[in-house]
């Protein structure tokens, strides 16, 4: 059985939403996400000087991602129970359920963001060789998570395998010359409005109760370079598939 990195080695606790006050959609969410799920909302930030967003869309950004199959996730009883709880929650009417089928074939956790803008990145020989040295590994999806950035999006956190004392996703990041991270999130649900105190308390209770509960163990044998012109990857395309260990 693989050993996984745990909370003391990762940033999920540090980055959790502060639920002591009602949850309000933050600026980054209102700029990048809200225009895509609730374009008529008065809190939408259509554009901002110095940012490249225009109603949630932007020139294609290419990132390295860990793909997750929606049907595999939905084949697990734990995930179905979690989603049923969300559908029964007092804030269920503020979740953009209609977005889920539009994203089901492109669920992922970003491992290295913004490898390139507009044009696809060139993956160097050195990077490919470093990836060949990394054998397929396992991650565990747990949930639910709401962060202190992009407040309004709900995620499943990824807990990576710890191999020979090393966080394996940090080894992947090192292959791309990136500094080690400690947050890998699968964006699933999007809110369409702020939550009131009762709704916020209900979300906090679900997050607390599901914290560290395994939903799915996933063997990762390849990573993808994905390009998208919005942060919900509604128009995403896979540019390159990068196998591990071969």
Short mmCIF file of C-alpha atoms in Angstrom, two decimals:
data_model
loop_
_atom_site.label_atom_id
_atom_site.label_comp_id
_atom_site.label_asym_id
_atom_site.label_seq_id
_atom_site.Cartn_x
_atom_site.Cartn_y
_atom_site.Cartn_z
CA UNK A 1 0.00 0.00 0.00
CA UNK A 2 1.38 3.45 -0.86
CA UNK A 3 1.97 6.02 1.85
CA UNK A 4 0.47 9.46 1.25
CA UNK A 5 1.59 12.90 2.32
CA UNK A 6 -0.59 14.18 5.14
CA UNK A 7 -1.82 17.57 6.29
CA UNK A 8 1.34 18.48 8.18
CA UNK A 9 3.28 18.33 4.90
CA UNK A 10 0.67 20.06 2.74
CA UNK A 11 -1.04 23.44 2.63
CA UNK A 12 -4.74 22.59 2.82
CA UNK A 13 -5.29 23.55 6.45
CA UNK A 14 -3.40 26.81 5.98
CA UNK A 15 -5.40 27.72 2.89
CA UNK A 16 -8.89 26.87 4.14
CA UNK A 17 -11.75 29.37 3.92
CA UNK A 18 -12.42 31.30 7.14
CA UNK A 19 -15.96 30.19 7.89
CA UNK A 20 -16.41 32.45 10.94
CA UNK A 21 -18.13 35.06 8.73
CA UNK A 22 -20.54 34.52 5.83
CA UNK A 23 -18.76 33.40 2.68
CA UNK A 24 -18.51 36.10 0.04
CA UNK A 25 -17.21 35.53 -3.46
CA UNK A 26 -13.74 37.09 -3.62
CA UNK A 27 -12.35 39.34 -6.34
CA UNK A 28 -10.38 36.63 -8.15
CA UNK A 29 -13.48 34.46 -8.35
CA UNK A 30 -15.70 37.31 -9.53
CA UNK A 31 -13.18 38.06 -12.29
CA UNK A 32 -12.34 34.55 -13.51
CA UNK A 33 -15.26 32.29 -12.56
CA UNK A 34 -18.46 34.21 -11.87
CA UNK A 35 -18.79 35.56 -15.45
CA UNK A 36 -18.85 31.95 -16.68
CA UNK A 37 -21.46 30.62 -14.25
CA UNK A 38 -23.63 33.66 -13.52
CA UNK A 39 -22.84 36.36 -16.13
CA UNK A 40 -25.76 38.57 -15.05
CA UNK A 41 -24.71 38.67 -11.39
CA UNK A 42 -24.06 42.26 -10.24
CA UNK A 43 -20.80 41.16 -8.63
CA UNK A 44 -19.25 40.08 -11.93
CA UNK A 45 -15.95 41.81 -12.73
CA UNK A 46 -16.00 41.86 -16.53
CA UNK A 47 -12.45 43.10 -16.90
CA UNK A 48 -9.70 44.75 -14.87
CA UNK A 49 -6.70 46.76 -15.95
CA UNK A 50 -3.55 44.68 -15.91
CA UNK A 51 -5.49 41.40 -16.12
CA UNK A 52 -6.15 39.54 -19.34
CA UNK A 53 -9.68 38.40 -18.49
CA UNK A 54 -12.68 39.51 -20.56
CA UNK A 55 -15.89 38.08 -19.02
CA UNK A 56 -13.90 35.15 -17.71
CA UNK A 57 -12.06 34.39 -20.94
CA UNK A 58 -8.42 34.96 -21.89
CA UNK A 59 -5.73 33.88 -24.37
CA UNK A 60 -4.98 30.17 -24.13
CA UNK A 61 -2.90 29.19 -21.11
CA UNK A 62 -1.10 25.83 -21.14
CA UNK A 63 -0.50 23.95 -17.90
CA UNK A 64 0.68 20.55 -16.76
CA UNK A 65 -2.27 18.68 -15.25
CA UNK A 66 -3.09 15.41 -13.55
CA UNK A 67 -6.23 14.14 -15.32
CA UNK A 68 -9.16 12.58 -13.46
CA UNK A 69 -11.95 10.64 -15.15
CA UNK A 70 -15.41 11.77 -14.11
CA UNK A 71 -16.89 8.28 -14.54
CA UNK A 72 -14.22 6.80 -12.27
CA UNK A 73 -14.98 9.38 -9.60
CA UNK A 74 -18.73 8.79 -9.90
CA UNK A 75 -18.25 5.04 -9.60
CA UNK A 76 -17.24 5.52 -5.95
CA UNK A 77 -19.97 5.38 -3.33
CA UNK A 78 -18.23 7.90 -1.07
CA UNK A 79 -18.24 10.59 -3.74
CA UNK A 80 -21.89 9.98 -4.56
CA UNK A 81 -22.78 10.36 -0.87
CA UNK A 82 -20.82 13.62 -0.69
CA UNK A 83 -22.55 15.02 -3.77
CA UNK A 84 -25.95 13.97 -2.43
CA UNK A 85 -25.21 15.94 0.74
CA UNK A 86 -24.36 19.00 -1.35
CA UNK A 87 -27.60 18.65 -3.30
CA UNK A 88 -29.53 18.54 -0.02
CA UNK A 89 -27.63 21.44 1.59
CA UNK A 90 -29.32 24.84 2.14
CA UNK A 91 -26.94 26.41 -0.41
CA UNK A 92 -27.61 23.78 -3.12
CA UNK A 93 -29.53 26.34 -5.20
CA UNK A 94 -26.38 28.46 -5.37
CA UNK A 95 -24.26 25.74 -7.00
CA UNK A 96 -23.96 25.94 -10.80
CA UNK A 97 -24.99 22.32 -11.40
CA UNK A 98 -25.41 22.97 -15.12
CA UNK A 99 -21.64 23.48 -15.47
CA UNK A 100 -20.74 19.96 -14.33
CA UNK A 101 -21.62 18.08 -17.54
CA UNK A 102 -19.76 20.71 -19.58
CA UNK A 103 -16.56 19.94 -17.66
CA UNK A 104 -16.86 16.21 -17.04
CA UNK A 105 -14.31 15.18 -19.67
CA UNK A 106 -11.62 17.59 -18.45
CA UNK A 107 -11.45 17.24 -14.67
CA UNK A 108 -7.90 17.69 -13.43
CA UNK A 109 -5.56 19.00 -10.80
CA UNK A 110 -2.99 21.53 -12.00
CA UNK A 111 0.57 20.46 -11.21
CA UNK A 112 2.48 23.24 -13.01
CA UNK A 113 0.39 26.22 -14.03
CA UNK A 114 1.05 28.64 -16.89
CA UNK A 115 3.77 26.79 -18.77
CA UNK A 116 3.06 29.04 -21.74
CA UNK A 117 0.62 31.62 -23.08
CA UNK A 118 -1.07 31.32 -26.50
CA UNK A 119 1.46 28.92 -28.06
CA UNK A 120 1.93 25.41 -26.70
CA UNK A 121 5.05 24.98 -24.56
CA UNK A 122 8.13 23.13 -25.73
CA UNK A 123 8.86 20.20 -23.43
CA UNK A 124 12.62 19.89 -23.29
CA UNK A 125 14.60 16.68 -23.61
CA UNK A 126 15.79 17.18 -20.03
CA UNK A 127 12.24 17.41 -18.71
CA UNK A 128 11.12 14.33 -20.63
CA UNK A 129 14.10 12.41 -19.29
CA UNK A 130 13.31 13.50 -15.72
CA UNK A 131 9.73 12.26 -16.16
CA UNK A 132 11.02 8.92 -17.39
CA UNK A 133 12.77 8.54 -14.04
CA UNK A 134 9.42 8.90 -12.20
CA UNK A 135 7.48 5.65 -12.10
CA UNK A 136 3.65 5.74 -12.12
CA UNK A 137 2.38 6.78 -8.71
CA UNK A 138 -0.79 6.91 -6.65
CA UNK A 139 -2.76 9.86 -5.33
CA UNK A 140 -5.76 9.88 -3.03
CA UNK A 141 -8.65 12.27 -3.57
CA UNK A 142 -10.34 13.47 -0.42
CA UNK A 143 -12.92 16.09 0.15
CA UNK A 144 -14.42 18.64 0.38
CA UNK A 145 -12.22 21.79 0.23
CA UNK A 146 -12.97 25.51 0.05
CA UNK A 147 -9.97 27.82 -0.06
CA UNK A 148 -9.10 31.40 0.81
CA UNK A 149 -8.40 32.23 -2.86
CA UNK A 150 -11.05 31.84 -5.58
CA UNK A 151 -13.57 31.81 -2.75
CA UNK A 152 -16.69 30.42 -4.37
CA UNK A 153 -15.16 27.32 -5.89
CA UNK A 154 -15.31 23.94 -4.16
CA UNK A 155 -12.63 21.35 -4.73
CA UNK A 156 -11.39 17.87 -3.99
CA UNK A 157 -7.85 18.03 -2.55
CA UNK A 158 -5.20 15.66 -3.89
CA UNK A 159 -2.95 13.84 -1.43
CA UNK A 160 0.13 12.59 -3.31
CA UNK A 161 2.11 9.45 -2.70
CA UNK A 162 5.21 9.82 -0.56
CA UNK A 163 7.97 7.74 -2.11
CA UNK A 164 11.40 7.35 -0.52
CA UNK A 165 10.47 10.22 1.77
CA UNK A 166 9.64 12.57 -1.09
CA UNK A 167 6.36 14.10 -2.21
CA UNK A 168 6.04 12.65 -5.71
CA UNK A 169 4.18 15.65 -7.16
CA UNK A 170 7.02 17.88 -6.03
CA UNK A 171 9.35 15.57 -7.96
CA UNK A 172 7.21 16.19 -11.05
CA UNK A 173 7.37 19.94 -10.45
CA UNK A 174 11.15 19.73 -10.14
CA UNK A 175 11.28 18.06 -13.57
CA UNK A 176 9.80 21.29 -14.95
CA UNK A 177 12.12 23.51 -12.93
CA UNK A 178 9.33 24.61 -10.63
CA UNK A 179 9.54 25.30 -6.91
CA UNK A 180 7.79 22.69 -4.74
CA UNK A 181 4.10 23.35 -4.14
CA UNK A 182 1.81 21.96 -1.46
CA UNK A 183 -1.71 22.39 -2.92
CA UNK A 184 -3.21 20.32 -5.73
CA UNK A 185 -6.93 20.77 -6.22
CA UNK A 186 -9.60 19.36 -8.48
CA UNK A 187 -12.13 22.12 -9.08
CA UNK A 188 -15.64 20.65 -9.17
CA UNK A 189 -18.39 23.00 -8.02
CA UNK A 190 -18.95 26.72 -8.50
CA UNK A 191 -21.16 29.02 -6.45
CA UNK A 192 -23.35 31.56 -8.20
CA UNK A 193 -23.77 33.90 -5.23
CA UNK A 194 -22.53 34.75 -1.74
CA UNK A 195 -23.67 32.51 1.12
CA UNK A 196 -25.55 33.76 4.14
CA UNK A 197 -24.60 32.78 7.69
CA UNK A 198 -26.76 29.63 7.72
CA UNK A 199 -25.49 28.48 4.35
CA UNK A 200 -21.88 29.17 5.32
CA UNK A 201 -22.27 27.15 8.51
CA UNK A 202 -23.72 24.26 6.52
CA UNK A 203 -20.78 24.32 4.09
CA UNK A 204 -18.29 24.52 6.96
CA UNK A 205 -19.92 21.48 8.57
CA UNK A 206 -19.69 19.44 5.36
CA UNK A 207 -16.05 20.44 4.82
CA UNK A 208 -15.15 19.53 8.42
CA UNK A 209 -16.97 16.21 8.36
CA UNK A 210 -15.49 15.11 5.05
CA UNK A 211 -11.98 16.33 5.83
CA UNK A 212 -9.44 13.58 5.11
CA UNK A 213 -12.11 11.07 4.12
CA UNK A 214 -10.82 9.12 1.11
CA UNK A 215 -13.00 9.27 -1.98
CA UNK A 216 -10.81 7.67 -4.62
CA UNK A 217 -7.33 6.20 -4.97
CA UNK A 218 -5.95 6.88 -8.42
CA UNK A 219 -2.90 5.45 -10.18
CA UNK A 220 -1.25 8.11 -12.35
CA UNK A 221 0.67 6.76 -15.33
CA UNK A 222 0.63 9.90 -17.46
CA UNK A 223 0.27 13.66 -17.19
CA UNK A 224 -1.11 16.08 -19.76
CA UNK A 225 -0.31 19.52 -21.07
CA UNK A 226 -3.72 21.15 -21.31
CA UNK A 227 -4.57 24.45 -22.97
CA UNK A 228 -7.65 26.49 -22.10
CA UNK A 229 -9.01 30.01 -22.60
CA UNK A 230 -10.92 30.13 -19.33
CA UNK A 231 -10.29 28.96 -15.77
CA UNK A 232 -13.13 26.43 -15.88
CA UNK A 233 -11.45 24.84 -18.93
CA UNK A 234 -14.76 24.82 -20.78
CA UNK A 235 -12.89 24.89 -24.09
CA UNK A 236 -9.88 22.87 -22.97
CA UNK A 237 -7.79 20.74 -25.28
CA UNK A 238 -5.00 18.29 -24.52
CA UNK A 239 -1.85 19.42 -26.28
CA UNK A 240 0.58 16.73 -25.15
CA UNK A 241 0.42 13.48 -23.19
CA UNK A 242 3.50 12.78 -21.08
CA UNK A 243 3.86 9.16 -19.89
CA UNK A 244 5.73 8.41 -16.69
CA UNK A 245 8.46 5.85 -16.27
CA UNK A 246 8.94 5.11 -19.97
#
